[in-house]
mmCIF file of C-alpha atoms in Angstrom:
data_model
loop_
_atom_site.group_PDB
_atom_site.id
_atom_site.type_symbol
_atom_site.label_atom_id
_atom_site.label_comp_id
_atom_site.label_asym_id
_atom_site.label_seq_id
_atom_site.Cartn_x
_atom_site.Cartn_y
_atom_site.Cartn_z
ATOM 1 C CA MET A 179 16.313 31.049 -5.277
ATOM 2 C CA ASP A 180 13.495 33.415 -5.120
ATOM 3 C CA THR A 181 10.491 31.584 -4.209
ATOM 4 C CA HIS A 182 8.479 33.233 -7.071
ATOM 5 C CA ASN A 183 10.402 31.503 -9.349
ATOM 6 C CA LYS A 184 9.961 28.014 -8.095
ATOM 7 C CA VAL A 185 7.506 24.998 -9.305
ATOM 8 C CA ALA A 186 5.969 22.712 -6.971
ATOM 9 C CA VAL A 187 4.037 19.370 -7.529
ATOM 10 C CA VAL A 188 1.116 18.629 -4.690
ATOM 11 C CA THR A 189 -0.476 15.043 -4.870
ATOM 12 C CA GLY A 190 -4.178 14.774 -3.466
ATOM 13 C CA ALA A 191 -4.816 18.189 -4.232
ATOM 14 C CA GLY A 192 -8.336 18.321 -4.693
ATOM 15 C CA THR A 193 -9.244 17.960 -1.245
ATOM 16 C CA GLY A 194 -8.267 18.561 2.488
ATOM 17 C CA ILE A 195 -4.711 19.159 3.328
ATOM 18 C CA GLY A 196 -3.195 18.597 -0.162
ATOM 19 C CA ARG A 197 -5.783 21.375 -1.432
ATOM 20 C CA GLY A 198 -4.794 23.549 1.538
ATOM 21 C CA VAL A 199 -1.243 23.484 0.557
ATOM 22 C CA ALA A 200 -1.265 23.691 -2.788
ATOM 23 C CA ILE A 201 -3.378 27.052 -2.668
ATOM 24 C CA ALA A 202 -1.126 28.204 -0.085
ATOM 25 C CA LEU A 203 1.663 27.571 -2.194
ATOM 26 C CA LEU A 204 0.211 29.450 -5.301
ATOM 27 C CA LYS A 205 -0.431 32.397 -2.925
ATOM 28 C CA ASP A 206 3.462 32.322 -1.859
ATOM 29 C CA GLY A 207 4.263 32.650 -5.344
ATOM 30 C CA TYR A 208 5.024 29.103 -6.334
ATOM 31 C CA ARG A 209 3.787 27.884 -9.820
ATOM 32 C CA VAL A 210 2.058 24.606 -8.783
ATOM 33 C CA ALA A 211 1.007 21.279 -10.372
ATOM 34 C CA LEU A 212 -2.224 20.230 -8.518
ATOM 35 C CA ALA A 213 -2.612 16.283 -9.163
ATOM 36 C CA GLY A 214 -5.804 14.228 -7.976
ATOM 37 C CA ARG A 215 -8.088 11.709 -9.139
ATOM 38 C CA ARG A 216 -11.045 14.132 -9.722
ATOM 39 C CA LYS A 217 -10.590 16.886 -12.196
ATOM 40 C CA GLU A 218 -13.749 18.678 -10.664
ATOM 41 C CA MET A 219 -12.095 19.050 -7.311
ATOM 42 C CA LEU A 220 -8.801 20.045 -8.992
ATOM 43 C CA THR A 221 -10.261 23.042 -10.721
ATOM 44 C CA GLU A 222 -12.478 23.813 -7.478
ATOM 45 C CA ALA A 223 -9.134 24.091 -5.719
ATOM 46 C CA VAL A 224 -7.593 26.209 -8.326
ATOM 47 C CA ALA A 225 -10.585 28.581 -8.695
ATOM 48 C CA ALA A 226 -9.982 29.114 -4.523
ATOM 49 C CA ALA A 227 -6.154 30.296 -5.094
ATOM 50 C CA GLY A 228 -8.027 33.457 -6.775
ATOM 51 C CA PRO A 229 -5.545 35.699 -8.769
ATOM 52 C CA ALA A 230 -2.682 33.124 -8.125
ATOM 53 C CA ALA A 231 -4.744 30.566 -10.102
ATOM 54 C CA ALA A 232 -2.855 32.029 -13.224
ATOM 55 C CA ARG A 233 0.225 30.168 -11.753
ATOM 56 C CA ALA A 234 -1.756 26.387 -11.482
ATOM 57 C CA LEU A 235 -1.769 23.589 -13.646
ATOM 58 C CA ALA A 236 -4.284 21.211 -12.770
ATOM 59 C CA VAL A 237 -3.357 17.462 -13.945
ATOM 60 C CA PRO A 238 -6.007 14.636 -13.186
ATOM 61 C CA THR A 239 -3.796 11.789 -12.194
ATOM 62 C CA ASP A 240 -3.813 8.189 -10.465
ATOM 63 C CA VAL A 241 -0.644 8.350 -8.387
ATOM 64 C CA SER A 242 -0.792 4.251 -8.650
ATOM 65 C CA ASP A 243 -0.339 4.222 -12.149
ATOM 66 C CA PRO A 244 3.414 4.795 -13.371
ATOM 67 C CA VAL A 245 1.929 5.655 -16.775
ATOM 68 C CA ALA A 246 -0.176 8.747 -15.198
ATOM 69 C CA VAL A 247 2.673 9.725 -12.905
ATOM 70 C CA ARG A 248 5.010 9.827 -15.680
ATOM 71 C CA ALA A 249 2.820 12.179 -17.613
ATOM 72 C CA LEU A 250 2.107 14.260 -14.486
ATOM 73 C CA PHE A 251 5.723 15.414 -14.354
ATOM 74 C CA GLU A 252 5.999 15.563 -17.959
ATOM 75 C CA GLN A 253 3.447 17.862 -18.192
ATOM 76 C CA THR A 254 4.774 19.884 -14.957
ATOM 77 C CA LYS A 255 8.237 20.206 -16.823
ATOM 78 C CA LYS A 256 6.664 21.199 -20.291
ATOM 79 C CA GLN A 257 4.444 23.987 -18.409
ATOM 80 C CA PHE A 258 7.101 25.180 -15.794
ATOM 81 C CA GLY A 259 10.472 23.962 -17.106
ATOM 82 C CA ARG A 260 11.370 22.427 -13.717
ATOM 83 C CA VAL A 261 10.493 21.047 -10.048
ATOM 84 C CA ASP A 262 11.350 22.191 -6.985
ATOM 85 C CA LEU A 263 9.477 20.591 -4.383
ATOM 86 C CA LEU A 264 7.118 17.664 -4.339
ATOM 87 C CA PHE A 265 4.681 17.475 -1.620
ATOM 88 C CA ASN A 266 3.875 13.710 -1.806
ATOM 89 C CA ASN A 267 0.441 13.875 -0.053
ATOM 90 C CA ALA A 268 -2.098 11.050 -1.987
ATOM 91 C CA CYS A 269 -3.392 8.269 0.065
ATOM 92 C CA THR A 270 -6.521 6.152 0.680
ATOM 93 C CA ASN A 271 -7.609 3.986 3.625
ATOM 94 C CA ALA A 272 -9.489 0.811 4.761
ATOM 95 C CA THR A 273 -11.105 2.412 7.743
ATOM 96 C CA ASP A 274 -12.000 0.630 10.713
ATOM 97 C CA THR A 275 -11.253 -3.022 9.281
ATOM 98 C CA PRO A 276 -10.495 -5.702 11.598
ATOM 99 C CA PHE A 277 -7.169 -7.382 10.709
ATOM 100 C CA GLU A 278 -8.783 -10.808 10.241
ATOM 101 C CA ASP A 279 -11.331 -9.467 8.015
ATOM 102 C CA LEU A 280 -9.069 -7.154 5.487
ATOM 103 C CA PRO A 281 -9.953 -8.422 1.943
ATOM 104 C CA TYR A 282 -6.606 -8.727 -0.141
ATOM 105 C CA GLU A 283 -7.707 -6.457 -2.662
ATOM 106 C CA LYS A 284 -8.470 -3.586 -0.141
ATOM 107 C CA TRP A 285 -4.887 -4.307 1.241
ATOM 108 C CA LYS A 286 -3.536 -4.016 -2.135
ATOM 109 C CA THR A 287 -5.161 -0.827 -2.864
ATOM 110 C CA VAL A 288 -4.120 0.819 0.047
ATOM 111 C CA LEU A 289 -0.500 -0.442 -0.514
ATOM 112 C CA ASN A 290 -0.620 0.892 -4.180
ATOM 113 C CA VAL A 291 -1.624 4.474 -3.376
ATOM 114 C CA ASN A 292 -0.036 5.137 -0.177
ATOM 115 C CA LEU A 293 3.300 3.453 -0.484
ATOM 116 C CA THR A 294 3.823 2.649 -4.270
ATOM 117 C CA GLY A 295 2.030 5.943 -5.366
ATOM 118 C CA MET A 296 4.520 8.047 -3.142
ATOM 119 C CA PHE A 297 7.457 5.786 -4.547
ATOM 120 C CA LEU A 298 6.392 6.486 -8.180
ATOM 121 C CA CYS A 299 5.934 10.208 -7.695
ATOM 122 C CA ALA A 300 9.081 10.981 -5.478
ATOM 123 C CA GLN A 301 11.202 8.834 -7.742
ATOM 124 C CA ALA A 302 9.943 11.153 -10.745
ATOM 125 C CA ALA A 303 10.313 14.119 -8.839
ATOM 126 C CA TYR A 304 13.883 12.901 -7.942
ATOM 127 C CA ARG A 305 15.025 12.347 -11.712
ATOM 128 C CA LEU A 306 14.073 15.795 -12.728
ATOM 129 C CA MET A 307 15.834 17.438 -9.738
ATOM 130 C CA LYS A 308 18.927 15.601 -10.189
ATOM 131 C CA ASP A 309 18.831 16.772 -14.027
ATOM 132 C CA GLN A 310 17.993 20.033 -14.015
ATOM 133 C CA GLU A 311 20.156 23.401 -13.631
ATOM 134 C CA PRO A 312 20.437 24.426 -11.081
ATOM 135 C CA GLN A 313 20.501 20.761 -9.594
ATOM 136 C CA GLY A 314 18.359 20.017 -6.396
ATOM 137 C CA GLY A 315 14.805 20.178 -4.848
ATOM 138 C CA ARG A 316 12.798 19.348 -1.798
ATOM 139 C CA ILE A 317 10.585 16.024 -1.339
ATOM 140 C CA ILE A 318 8.204 16.310 1.522
ATOM 141 C CA ASN A 319 6.315 13.218 2.224
ATOM 142 C CA ASN A 320 3.172 13.286 4.359
ATOM 143 C CA ALA A 321 3.110 9.972 6.520
ATOM 144 C CA SER A 322 0.681 10.634 9.227
ATOM 145 C CA ILE A 323 0.911 9.825 12.876
ATOM 146 C CA SER A 324 0.166 6.600 12.145
ATOM 147 C CA ALA A 325 3.861 6.205 10.755
ATOM 148 C CA GLN A 326 4.585 6.010 14.678
ATOM 149 C CA ALA A 327 1.481 4.168 16.060
ATOM 150 C CA PRO A 328 -1.345 2.364 14.849
ATOM 151 C CA ARG A 329 -4.994 2.853 15.471
ATOM 152 C CA PRO A 330 -6.933 -0.046 16.138
ATOM 153 C CA ASN A 331 -7.844 -2.004 12.820
ATOM 154 C CA SER A 332 -5.781 -0.100 10.494
ATOM 155 C CA VAL A 333 -3.348 -2.721 9.545
ATOM 156 C CA ALA A 334 -3.012 -1.672 5.686
ATOM 157 C CA TYR A 335 -2.916 2.229 6.306
ATOM 158 C CA THR A 336 -0.326 1.860 9.189
ATOM 159 C CA SER A 337 1.896 -0.723 7.244
ATOM 160 C CA THR A 338 1.969 1.537 4.415
ATOM 161 C CA LYS A 339 2.835 4.627 6.485
ATOM 162 C CA HIS A 340 5.694 2.797 8.626
ATOM 163 C CA GLY A 341 6.798 2.145 4.695
ATOM 164 C CA VAL A 342 6.803 5.915 4.114
ATOM 165 C CA THR A 343 9.125 6.450 6.866
ATOM 166 C CA GLY A 344 11.987 4.124 5.019
ATOM 167 C CA LEU A 345 11.170 5.461 2.035
ATOM 168 C CA THR A 346 11.885 9.210 3.470
ATOM 169 C CA LYS A 347 15.215 8.028 5.058
ATOM 170 C CA CYS A 348 16.205 6.434 1.658
ATOM 171 C CA ILE A 349 15.567 9.427 -0.541
ATOM 172 C CA SER A 350 17.232 11.818 2.259
ATOM 173 C CA LEU A 351 20.495 9.552 2.265
ATOM 174 C CA ASP A 352 20.579 9.072 -1.419
ATOM 175 C CA GLY A 353 19.505 12.708 -2.644
ATOM 176 C CA ARG A 354 22.503 14.245 -0.473
ATOM 177 C CA LYS A 355 25.016 14.645 -3.495
ATOM 178 C CA TYR A 356 22.241 15.873 -5.834
ATOM 179 C CA ASP A 357 21.278 18.643 -3.542
ATOM 180 C CA ILE A 358 17.768 16.751 -3.041
ATOM 181 C CA ALA A 359 16.371 17.001 0.542
ATOM 182 C CA CYS A 360 13.565 14.761 1.595
ATOM 183 C CA SER A 361 11.354 15.376 4.642
ATOM 184 C CA GLN A 362 8.283 13.488 6.765
ATOM 185 C CA ILE A 363 5.598 15.263 8.303
ATOM 186 C CA ASP A 364 3.254 13.225 10.453
ATOM 187 C CA ILE A 365 0.011 15.143 10.960
ATOM 188 C CA GLY A 366 -2.703 14.273 13.734
ATOM 189 C CA ASN A 367 -6.186 15.158 13.482
ATOM 190 C CA ALA A 368 -6.290 18.047 11.113
ATOM 191 C CA LEU A 369 -10.010 19.623 10.470
ATOM 192 C CA THR A 370 -10.782 19.120 6.816
ATOM 193 C CA LYS A 371 -14.146 18.875 4.999
ATOM 194 C CA ARG A 372 -13.543 15.103 5.411
ATOM 195 C CA ARG A 373 -12.422 15.178 8.910
ATOM 196 C CA GLN A 374 -14.805 16.789 11.248
ATOM 197 C CA GLY A 375 -13.858 15.348 14.444
ATOM 198 C CA GLU A 376 -15.846 12.038 14.198
ATOM 199 C CA PRO A 377 -15.679 9.417 16.961
ATOM 200 C CA ARG A 378 -12.817 7.350 16.318
ATOM 201 C CA ARG A 379 -11.888 3.598 18.047
ATOM 202 C CA GLN A 380 -9.522 3.891 20.587
ATOM 203 C CA ALA A 381 -7.058 1.029 21.712
ATOM 204 C CA ASN A 382 -9.228 0.163 24.577
ATOM 205 C CA GLY A 383 -12.047 -0.489 22.264
ATOM 206 C CA GLN A 384 -13.941 2.523 23.206
ATOM 207 C CA ILE A 385 -15.052 4.917 20.407
ATOM 208 C CA MET A 386 -14.701 8.622 21.330
ATOM 209 C CA ALA A 387 -14.208 12.232 19.724
ATOM 210 C CA GLU A 388 -10.729 13.353 19.503
ATOM 211 C CA PRO A 389 -9.128 16.937 19.649
ATOM 212 C CA MET A 390 -8.644 18.360 16.546
ATOM 213 C CA MET A 391 -6.880 21.409 15.124
ATOM 214 C CA ASP A 392 -7.002 23.793 12.483
ATOM 215 C CA LEU A 393 -5.785 22.748 9.066
ATOM 216 C CA GLN A 394 -4.099 26.142 8.684
ATOM 217 C CA HIS A 395 -1.634 24.991 11.124
ATOM 218 C CA VAL A 396 -0.468 22.031 8.908
ATOM 219 C CA VAL A 397 -0.370 24.194 5.818
ATOM 220 C CA SER A 398 1.958 26.624 7.816
ATOM 221 C CA ALA A 399 4.188 23.862 8.835
ATOM 222 C CA VAL A 400 4.536 22.662 5.213
ATOM 223 C CA ILE A 401 4.859 25.889 3.936
ATOM 224 C CA HIS A 402 7.931 26.613 6.442
ATOM 225 C CA MET A 403 9.514 23.220 5.514
ATOM 226 C CA ALA A 404 9.146 23.930 1.669
ATOM 227 C CA ASN A 405 10.790 27.442 2.104
ATOM 228 C CA LEU A 406 14.113 26.487 3.596
ATOM 229 C CA PRO A 407 17.226 26.530 1.603
ATOM 230 C CA LEU A 408 18.433 23.346 0.747
ATOM 231 C CA ASP A 409 21.406 23.362 3.116
ATOM 232 C CA ALA A 410 18.717 22.944 5.573
ATOM 233 C CA ASN A 411 16.168 20.341 6.201
ATOM 234 C CA VAL A 412 13.530 19.227 8.870
ATOM 235 C CA LEU A 413 13.812 15.578 8.245
ATOM 236 C CA PHE A 414 10.607 14.852 10.442
ATOM 237 C CA MET A 415 8.187 16.976 11.871
ATOM 238 C CA THR A 416 5.323 15.752 13.851
ATOM 239 C CA ILE A 417 2.272 18.254 14.200
ATOM 240 C CA MET A 418 -0.934 17.474 15.906
ATOM 241 C CA ALA A 419 -3.766 18.470 18.107
ATOM 242 C CA THR A 420 -2.149 19.203 21.651
ATOM 243 C CA LYS A 421 -4.494 16.603 23.510
ATOM 244 C CA LEU A 422 -4.693 13.838 20.686
ATOM 245 C CA PRO A 423 -4.095 10.681 22.669
ATOM 246 C CA LEU A 424 -0.817 9.550 20.859
ATOM 247 C CA VAL A 425 1.862 9.371 23.604
ATOM 248 C CA GLY A 426 1.093 7.203 26.643
ATOM 249 C CA ARG A 427 -1.247 4.052 27.003
ATOM 250 C CA GLY A 428 -4.181 4.177 25.197
#
């Protein structure tokens, strides 16, 4: 299928990685539904796509709310007719909170957005992809390198990102018979307006700045994964700043 006939849904599209991917998909010819909590941020992201903004649909969405997720995919289908790609990206964090001090409510919030929200969006996309003609599509889950190794004081975020790996494997297995491909991208230290290389706590307790990489490298990786034919899939990809202290003892 020609890329310019394809439809994408991007969650967390108002800022950072989601914003960059949504704009790139629009410029690549996709019709894109941009989902995020803040309408004004979605509007700014759409405007940044220039002439390609004509193919955009901004839908304020709380991914942890089943009703809101259902409305997102219903509006996308009504506007564009189908869904070929979901970039499942929305997330939140409980930054640098010691394990013993993490409040239950904060744990619940991170779980609801990062794991339950990804499940709800993936399930809604899967159902459309299964029933549409031609059948099939692609789901790309943003898990982060925390799906592989934790940072100190990150139990809520890391637990959810490990859960995303299980979600990815299950969708990849169950979706085979419907031509639904599922991928996971683990991203380490992309420069965004929110992440500018601020010092981070290391495993030895030291707080230090870490190497960063240009956001465009991540965007290009997602576009590559998205544009593969459905008989090929990058099941897992890790893209990170080369000198990020992920491999080896901290």
